[in-house]
């Protein structure tokens, strides 16, 4: 299968486990389809019209058979269900310390933003053996981020963040596909994931400096869009301070509590009325249509950095 | 059962030869034929689109048509095959023709509504034809939003209107069948004496009546967002794109059962007739049909494991999808057990039915792969899924359609077709089908996404194999068209019961008279009173 290396190499920590499941499914399928086909063939030939094989009376139904017909598939299916669900749960649980990288999809390209400000299009450079968490959104329609060699796929939606986490375990170049139909050039919305050794990766980072880290760029935007006028330290407006917000629970005016993650901050900027922090009047204007998805992600990075800085004495 | 001789009554065909007599008929058998001609037309349209797709995919580059045209081709193929061929295929033709005959009735409960549903189907079809002439639609048959509502530059509204309209013809057909089965059964035809074909259509009709309105509402919401800019599905307008997927699959998963339950009904009739044995576990078969119809409503989320739906919702839908596979497995086991110690004949309908079992098993078992969460993450939206549902819908439903066509052709037309040609046709179709779609499982496993106009060159060999297989499959479809056409004039006369089958439809002349039976039949025993291991019925 070396011909298909860039598609099917087991290049993520999850790939081997998914393949084991797929192999088990193949074995079960061959046994079931083969076994039943063979039984049908044997019955049909042995008792074909005019054959001398003994016939005798046969029951029209059998409780035992009915029990087996239900019981055996049920056990096999439950086994497969549990196995596959456990793996799915693992896939959906981001490993601690993951390197967060932003993905913004649009018809028909993948735009990537690294935390240190490197930007790339239709290419994603990542270090081997380091957990990665992609925070993804779309500017227009639904796309789907699919790397067959990692056995992972996640739809990328407009208007919200979806995340995809994985740990690449083999260096090399792997195919990235858009798997959800998204219009004219859907089939050309492809890219390459380049998994590098840690040293090669830091060389790559150094050789491709962006315009400063996302958090720094976000800090600049925070002033540019006038956020600091209300949220800044010297502001006189009654607005929450954002230090230490990220990753912590927030009480909302409607009495519910949410965790301030990327999605919450995004909604606070675009749909401030939807989730009002308790104790404040909802005077924050919506920035919908004014801030690009990339800039929102930078603002998120900045607000996130405010909590990280605080946690580190 | 009593044998009824209809003396002298003219057959439903000779009841009138003018076009007007056909277009104003209220005879369920004639309406079935009207449907037969219409779905054949749409089958050919959709098959032509498929042929273009397979031709384009011979090479990795996009050299035959441009991107937008390719996208329109697979959309037309899907929309027409699903709503204008597969959904009406068996119910509207064989269901319409046979249900009244099988239950010993003169007609369906609402003959005018039956004719109306054909006109509604035709009107919906007209919209699709106009869509095509106007330049087509490029959204995929799944109409995912916000692409469909806000981004597509093709004739979405026309196409959606066509599908909206055709939905009402399914609802009316379903209503008609439900009332017919409840109200019109002959004396002695108790519920547990109904042929499985009738039970299957009863279950199908429930799904049609309950699910199709949801499709209609969903399509209406598409039109509202696209035409009036009301935010329903597009987040830019404050809508939710996943809401669309939930609504769409709430209909479209059960729709799979609208296609496959009637097929199961056909296969049950054919297997038992050509094994000369009562079907094994009749009541168990009935309950599995009903279970499939009921549980089928609760699994739609298995199309959305990677859509952004919550992980726990995914788990529930996964578990339910495994459960819905059990009644299908039961049916396969029972068909197999029916052969045991039977007296098995290999006439063409039986070959098609055996082909159905094989292909349906393949499609079903790969459904298990896709219900398994972590496996689905890799396989969904690839050619693996394309292969899976073609095994169910073409390998399953279409094979069963051909089984039905060969089984009841003598009843419908009064003529027999050449047996050798028909058996050859069944084998060519089975082989061609596997050559076409098996390579797609492999392409999908290796990662080739679906709906790709251009693709990485590594996948070319598999695509060439698939396109080559499609030629064989095409021959498999063409053969029956030719010899069945030939048989209309030259075939031997069939007589009332050429297969020696039980069932009321075989007790009246072929083709049957307008009101089916000379006098109302009485039913005195269970269905499938074949003699186990008995002699050949002919
Ligand atoms: Cu795409
Ligand atoms: Cu489904």
XYZ file of C-alpha atoms in Angstrom, chain B:
538
model
C -58.305 -20.980 -0.598
C -61.094 -20.996 -3.104
C -60.264 -20.742 -6.728
C -62.163 -18.085 -8.525
C -62.756 -18.335 -12.217
C -63.529 -15.068 -13.906
C -65.513 -15.901 -16.956
C -65.710 -13.627 -19.891
C -64.844 -10.408 -18.031
C -62.435 -8.365 -20.178
C -58.944 -7.913 -18.804
C -57.956 -4.543 -17.350
C -55.859 -3.914 -20.437
C -58.598 -4.519 -22.942
C -60.931 -2.307 -20.916
C -59.899 0.608 -23.125
C -57.138 1.435 -25.554
C -57.422 5.191 -25.917
C -54.979 7.544 -24.244
C -57.957 9.104 -22.526
C -58.986 5.774 -21.056
C -55.543 5.532 -19.472
C -55.263 9.107 -18.254
C -58.661 9.036 -16.580
C -58.550 5.481 -15.267
C -59.298 4.713 -11.665
C -58.207 1.094 -11.913
C -55.294 0.526 -9.537
C -53.680 -1.795 -12.094
C -53.689 0.805 -14.826
C -52.421 3.467 -12.443
C -49.623 1.080 -11.534
C -48.667 0.930 -15.196
C -48.819 4.718 -15.532
C -46.375 4.869 -12.641
C -44.276 2.144 -14.249
C -43.802 4.165 -17.418
C -43.040 7.365 -15.477
C -40.474 5.847 -13.161
C -38.795 4.134 -16.109
C -38.401 7.548 -17.728
C -36.867 9.050 -14.594
C -34.686 6.005 -14.047
C -33.224 6.558 -17.510
C -32.634 10.266 -16.796
C -30.827 9.510 -13.550
C -28.909 6.634 -15.108
C -27.707 8.923 -17.896
C -26.339 11.293 -15.238
C -24.614 8.348 -13.552
C -23.078 7.320 -16.864
C -21.634 10.823 -17.302
C -20.258 10.730 -13.752
C -18.550 7.378 -14.289
C -17.158 8.585 -17.596
C -15.749 11.732 -16.011
C -14.144 9.748 -13.197
C -12.166 7.586 -15.619
C -9.357 10.121 -15.250
C -8.255 12.080 -12.164
C -8.460 15.394 -14.009
C -11.737 17.108 -14.814
C -11.691 16.688 -18.563
C -15.200 15.793 -19.658
C -17.270 18.449 -17.887
C -16.465 21.450 -15.702
C -16.805 21.568 -11.914
C -20.284 23.041 -11.789
C -21.616 20.638 -14.388
C -20.193 17.708 -12.465
C -21.855 18.942 -9.283
C -25.146 19.247 -11.141
C -24.778 15.734 -12.524
C -24.481 14.047 -9.150
C -27.262 16.226 -7.765
C -29.636 15.267 -10.554
C -28.617 11.650 -10.224
C -29.383 11.671 -6.503
C -32.554 13.756 -6.542
C -34.126 11.829 -9.406
C -33.067 8.378 -8.259
C -34.234 8.925 -4.697
C -37.523 10.758 -5.143
C -38.589 9.934 -8.658
C -37.426 6.345 -8.901
C -36.562 4.540 -5.647
C -39.254 5.882 -3.323
C -42.160 5.258 -5.701
C -40.536 2.267 -7.432
C -42.008 -0.820 -5.791
C -44.935 0.709 -3.836
C -46.446 2.758 -6.633
C -46.119 0.040 -9.264
C -46.238 -3.408 -7.701
C -47.806 -2.233 -4.467
C -50.545 -0.500 -6.377
C -51.078 -3.415 -8.717
C -50.924 -6.187 -6.165
C -52.230 -5.043 -2.793
C -55.918 -5.116 -3.816
C -55.378 -8.424 -5.627
C -53.544 -9.949 -2.682
C -56.190 -9.010 -0.155
C -59.051 -9.970 -2.448
C -60.374 -6.440 -3.058
C -61.757 -4.797 -6.161
C -59.526 -1.766 -5.953
C -57.774 0.449 -3.429
C -59.885 2.369 -0.931
C -59.627 5.706 -2.748
C -59.244 5.148 -6.486
C -59.499 8.827 -7.379
C -56.855 9.767 -4.830
C -54.702 7.052 -6.351
C -54.952 8.647 -9.781
C -54.405 12.079 -8.226
C -51.184 10.901 -6.644
C -49.876 9.915 -10.079
C -50.726 13.371 -11.416
C -48.983 14.948 -8.447
C -45.952 12.787 -9.089
C -45.999 13.890 -12.720
C -46.281 17.556 -11.727
C -43.313 17.181 -9.371
C -41.422 15.446 -12.163
C -42.238 18.313 -14.493
C -40.523 20.695 -12.092
C -37.445 18.525 -12.181
C -37.455 18.463 -15.961
C -37.800 22.243 -16.005
C -34.948 22.501 -13.497
C -32.793 20.501 -15.857
C -33.731 22.532 -18.911
C -33.159 25.778 -17.010
C -29.619 24.698 -16.127
C -29.799 22.317 -13.185
C -29.139 22.438 -9.489
C -25.807 21.813 -7.756
C -26.482 21.301 -4.055
C -26.338 17.516 -3.814
C -29.560 15.622 -3.085
C -29.009 16.413 0.609
C -29.555 20.187 0.140
C -27.190 21.028 3.021
C -27.465 24.558 4.334
C -26.286 27.296 4.281
C -24.861 26.305 0.897
C -28.298 25.552 -0.539
C -30.064 28.549 0.918
C -27.491 31.316 0.590
C -24.590 30.281 -1.628
C -25.718 28.117 -4.520
C -26.238 29.946 -7.809
C -28.325 27.201 -9.368
C -32.056 26.499 -9.607
C -32.613 25.483 -6.016
C -36.183 26.736 -5.735
C -37.386 24.887 -8.813
C -35.809 21.631 -7.694
C -36.999 21.935 -4.109
C -40.526 22.668 -5.321
C -40.450 19.511 -7.434
C -39.422 17.388 -4.459
C -41.946 19.150 -2.213
C -44.730 18.281 -4.647
C -43.709 14.689 -5.232
C -43.757 14.170 -1.466
C -47.535 14.551 -1.514
C -47.857 11.713 -3.960
C -46.076 9.439 -1.461
C -48.276 10.662 1.365
C -51.422 9.953 -0.665
C -50.188 6.539 -1.744
C -49.341 5.699 1.859
C -52.759 6.825 3.111
C -54.461 4.847 0.412
C -52.603 1.653 1.254
C -53.216 1.980 4.989
C -56.949 2.427 4.563
C -57.108 -0.283 1.898
C -55.445 -2.845 4.130
C -57.636 -1.912 7.072
C -60.941 -1.778 5.247
C -60.896 -3.836 2.093
C -59.645 -7.282 3.085
C -61.718 -10.166 1.720
C -63.724 -12.290 4.142
C -61.355 -14.538 6.064
C -58.268 -12.467 5.220
C -57.227 -11.813 8.822
C -54.188 -9.697 9.645
C -51.995 -12.727 10.127
C -53.083 -14.212 6.843
C -51.826 -11.201 4.892
C -48.929 -11.925 2.561
C -45.655 -10.380 3.775
C -45.678 -8.205 0.668
C -48.797 -6.518 2.036
C -47.351 -6.215 5.526
C -44.204 -4.677 4.099
C -46.258 -2.101 2.247
C -48.314 -1.428 5.327
C -45.138 -0.660 7.288
C -43.799 1.420 4.402
C -47.017 3.400 4.219
C -46.787 4.289 7.895
C -43.305 5.655 7.304
C -44.434 7.560 4.205
C -47.297 9.203 6.013
C -45.339 10.083 9.145
C -41.970 11.124 7.692
C -42.761 12.855 4.416
C -44.492 15.881 5.998
C -41.239 16.660 7.802
C -39.442 16.722 4.467
C -42.078 19.045 3.073
C -41.655 21.454 5.991
C -37.884 21.357 5.705
C -37.998 22.146 2.012
C -40.447 24.970 2.687
C -38.018 26.418 5.236
C -35.258 26.298 2.604
C -37.449 28.297 0.264
C -38.315 30.806 3.001
C -34.680 31.421 3.886
C -33.516 31.568 0.284
C -36.316 33.778 -1.031
C -37.101 35.989 1.947
C -33.788 35.984 3.793
C -35.416 34.858 7.049
C -32.646 33.384 9.188
C -33.390 29.725 9.807
C -30.347 27.731 8.818
C -27.655 30.287 7.954
C -25.695 31.470 10.998
C -24.980 34.752 9.247
C -28.730 35.405 9.566
C -28.921 33.941 13.057
C -29.910 30.441 11.918
C -28.522 27.015 12.713
C -27.152 24.784 9.934
C -27.365 21.652 12.087
C -31.089 22.201 12.525
C -31.390 21.562 8.824
C -29.439 18.320 9.050
C -31.611 17.061 11.889
C -34.808 17.817 9.992
C -33.508 16.466 6.725
C -32.291 13.155 8.129
C -35.377 12.782 10.263
C -37.069 12.180 6.929
C -34.221 10.805 4.891
C -33.171 7.979 7.135
C -36.711 6.554 7.306
C -36.797 7.141 3.538
C -34.205 4.382 3.258
C -36.813 2.082 4.753
C -39.433 3.366 2.330
C -37.093 1.951 -0.304
C -36.067 -1.283 1.375
C -39.198 -2.525 3.201
C -41.167 -3.110 -0.023
C -38.096 -4.867 -1.400
C -38.158 -7.180 1.609
C -41.810 -7.838 0.908
C -41.052 -8.868 -2.664
C -38.191 -11.126 -1.669
C -40.289 -12.847 0.976
C -42.909 -13.754 -1.666
C -40.363 -14.960 -4.180
C -38.178 -16.988 -1.822
C -41.121 -18.853 -0.381
C -42.663 -19.536 -3.793
C -39.461 -20.909 -5.302
C -38.619 -22.938 -2.197
C -42.107 -24.422 -2.171
C -42.214 -23.892 1.562
C -44.042 -21.483 3.856
C -41.818 -18.628 4.878
C -39.948 -19.463 8.060
C -41.218 -17.553 11.111
C -44.059 -15.631 9.438
C -45.105 -13.679 12.528
C -41.520 -12.951 13.419
C -41.117 -11.523 9.907
C -44.148 -9.281 10.424
C -42.846 -7.975 13.735
C -39.419 -7.303 12.250
C -40.980 -5.241 9.455
C -42.843 -3.153 12.002
C -39.779 -2.877 14.241
C -37.676 -1.618 11.351
C -40.284 0.996 10.538
C -40.535 2.148 14.161
C -36.886 2.129 15.244
C -35.941 3.599 11.861
C -37.347 6.890 13.102
C -34.843 7.134 15.918
C -31.497 6.774 14.211
C -31.193 9.828 11.977
C -28.278 11.278 13.939
C -25.937 8.578 12.628
C -25.488 10.798 9.576
C -24.108 13.519 11.835
C -21.371 11.956 13.968
C -18.770 14.457 12.714
C -21.182 17.319 12.041
C -20.647 19.096 15.345
C -23.500 17.215 17.065
C -22.673 16.456 20.711
C -20.589 13.387 21.434
C -23.244 11.869 23.675
C -25.977 12.343 21.093
C -23.655 10.515 18.723
C -23.399 7.613 21.150
C -27.169 7.259 21.530
C -27.717 7.355 17.783
C -24.940 4.830 17.295
C -26.479 2.368 19.730
C -29.945 2.720 18.182
C -28.473 2.195 14.723
C -27.014 -1.126 15.841
C -30.412 -2.104 17.219
C -32.256 -1.298 13.997
C -29.948 -3.712 12.197
C -31.231 -6.660 14.227
C -34.652 -7.006 12.586
C -32.948 -6.796 9.187
C -30.582 -9.578 10.230
C -33.583 -11.618 11.383
C -35.108 -11.349 7.948
C -31.970 -12.625 6.266
C -31.794 -15.566 8.670
C -35.438 -16.416 8.069
C -35.092 -16.311 4.284
C -32.142 -18.637 4.579
C -34.080 -20.986 6.856
C -36.945 -20.983 4.345
C -34.678 -22.706 1.816
C -33.885 -25.500 4.288
C -35.455 -28.749 3.121
C -37.413 -26.863 0.488
C -37.680 -27.644 -3.163
C -35.634 -24.838 -4.597
C -36.057 -23.684 -8.187
C -33.775 -21.188 -9.897
C -36.121 -19.246 -12.133
C -35.214 -15.645 -12.903
C -37.225 -14.045 -10.068
C -35.459 -16.344 -7.623
C -32.020 -15.491 -9.000
C -32.778 -11.812 -8.537
C -34.064 -12.469 -5.029
C -30.964 -14.459 -4.068
C -28.874 -11.642 -5.550
C -30.823 -9.243 -3.374
C -29.965 -11.190 -0.228
C -26.259 -11.196 -1.036
C -26.035 -7.518 -1.882
C -28.354 -6.455 0.919
C -26.164 -8.328 3.381
C -23.088 -6.532 2.101
C -24.827 -3.181 2.329
C -26.240 -3.967 5.745
C -23.027 -5.178 7.279
C -21.123 -2.128 6.042
C -23.890 -0.122 7.663
C -22.601 -1.609 10.900
C -19.173 -0.173 10.077
C -20.728 3.246 9.675
C -22.780 2.948 12.855
C -19.547 2.243 14.775
C -18.508 5.721 15.875
C -14.730 5.744 15.521
C -14.905 3.848 12.233
C -17.470 6.312 10.895
C -15.188 9.244 11.699
C -12.790 7.901 9.089
C -15.314 6.516 6.598
C -18.121 9.056 6.514
C -18.331 11.337 3.490
C -16.011 9.033 1.555
C -16.738 6.574 -1.242
C -17.230 3.925 1.419
C -20.574 5.522 2.200
C -21.371 5.788 -1.495
C -20.720 2.059 -1.892
C -22.694 1.236 1.265
C -25.911 2.936 0.240
C -25.688 1.778 -3.356
C -25.472 -1.796 -2.078
C -28.668 -1.182 -0.104
C -30.533 0.940 -2.603
C -29.365 -0.429 -5.941
C -28.119 -3.848 -4.907
C -31.088 -4.226 -2.589
C -34.080 -2.207 -3.728
C -33.405 -2.331 -7.476
C -32.578 -6.058 -7.511
C -35.837 -6.646 -5.651
C -37.635 -4.450 -8.159
C -36.343 -6.696 -10.951
C -37.267 -9.780 -8.952
C -40.800 -8.406 -8.688
C -40.818 -7.469 -12.344
C -39.945 -11.030 -13.364
C -42.211 -12.665 -10.826
C -45.377 -10.693 -11.612
C -44.707 -9.890 -15.280
C -46.874 -12.854 -16.367
C -49.651 -11.587 -14.098
C -49.376 -7.998 -15.317
C -49.034 -8.731 -19.034
C -50.314 -12.268 -19.382
C -47.086 -13.268 -21.141
C -43.958 -15.219 -20.266
C -40.495 -13.933 -21.127
C -37.659 -16.154 -22.389
C -36.341 -17.854 -19.292
C -32.717 -18.288 -20.341
C -32.277 -14.643 -21.219
C -33.858 -13.616 -17.951
C -31.531 -15.776 -15.873
C -28.566 -14.433 -17.823
C -29.829 -10.913 -17.148
C -29.946 -11.549 -13.411
C -26.389 -12.850 -13.382
C -25.019 -9.999 -15.504
C -26.707 -7.472 -13.224
C -25.296 -9.088 -10.083
C -21.764 -9.264 -11.460
C -21.901 -5.781 -12.978
C -23.177 -4.345 -9.738
C -20.302 -5.778 -7.725
C -17.726 -4.691 -10.277
C -19.090 -1.163 -10.123
C -19.481 -0.684 -6.413
C -17.038 -2.975 -4.654
C -14.016 -0.881 -5.725
C -15.741 2.119 -4.162
C -15.548 0.508 -0.725
C -11.792 0.298 -1.141
C -11.455 3.831 -2.498
C -13.424 5.102 0.478
C -11.422 3.148 2.998
C -8.276 4.632 1.465
C -9.745 8.084 1.964
C -11.289 9.202 -1.332
C -14.003 11.742 -0.450
C -17.359 11.612 -2.215
C -18.592 14.281 -4.616
C -15.070 14.809 -5.982
C -14.876 15.950 -9.559
C -11.097 15.769 -9.684
C -9.203 13.378 -7.469
C -5.646 12.372 -6.598
C -4.132 10.133 -9.305
C -3.547 7.265 -6.871
C -7.263 6.490 -7.002
C -7.466 6.111 -10.763
C -7.218 2.319 -10.953
C -10.155 1.876 -8.591
C -12.221 4.402 -10.496
C -11.496 2.777 -13.838
C -12.566 -0.571 -12.397
C -15.770 0.989 -11.152
C -16.526 2.663 -14.473
C -15.821 -0.587 -16.312
C -18.208 -2.399 -13.996
C -20.829 0.221 -14.743
C -20.774 -0.836 -18.395
C -21.552 -4.424 -17.390
C -24.247 -3.163 -15.040
C -25.684 -1.094 -17.894
C -25.917 -4.242 -20.040
C -27.643 -5.920 -17.089
C -30.330 -3.202 -17.128
C -30.674 -3.187 -20.893
C -31.226 -6.932 -21.301
C -34.548 -7.109 -19.414
C -35.749 -4.035 -21.264
C -35.204 -5.890 -24.549
C -36.561 -9.338 -23.780
C -39.484 -8.034 -21.753
C -40.422 -5.753 -24.635
C -40.114 -8.728 -26.960
C -42.278 -10.880 -24.696
C -45.162 -8.392 -24.834
C -46.051 -9.623 -28.325
C -44.184 -12.856 -28.755
C -44.024 -14.342 -25.262
C -45.948 -17.505 -24.497
C -49.292 -17.014 -22.793
C -48.786 -17.298 -19.072
C -52.062 -18.613 -17.732
C -53.375 -17.664 -14.325
C -50.616 -19.197 -12.238
C -47.391 -19.983 -14.101
C -45.283 -20.378 -10.955
C -47.720 -22.554 -9.047
C -47.796 -19.865 -6.392
C -50.296 -19.463 -3.573
C -51.736 -16.014 -3.013
C -55.008 -14.594 -4.278
C -53.409 -12.687 -7.148
C -52.661 -16.000 -8.845
C -56.232 -17.197 -8.669
C -57.605 -14.764 -11.181
C -56.732 -14.717 -14.895
C -53.600 -13.029 -16.221
C -54.009 -10.189 -16.953
C -56.764 -9.784 -14.354
C -60.182 -8.369 -15.178
C -61.004 -4.777 -14.223
C -62.486 -5.599 -10.839
C -59.930 -8.311 -10.185
C -62.192 -11.203 -9.210
C -65.405 -12.518 -10.722
C -66.768 -13.003 -7.229
C -65.363 -11.952 -3.877
C -62.831 -14.547 -2.754
C -62.968 -16.204 0.651
C -59.785 -16.970 2.516
C -59.683 -20.076 4.634
C -56.072 -20.606 5.581
C -52.714 -19.017 6.248
C -50.594 -17.620 3.425
C -47.884 -19.694 1.748
C -49.661 -23.034 1.945
C -46.883 -24.627 -0.038
C -46.281 -28.305 0.579
C -42.977 -28.619 2.424
C -40.746 -30.702 0.235
C -43.738 -31.221 -1.967
C -43.883 -31.656 -5.671
C -43.284 -29.026 -8.237
C -46.313 -26.821 -8.528
C -46.310 -26.712 -12.307
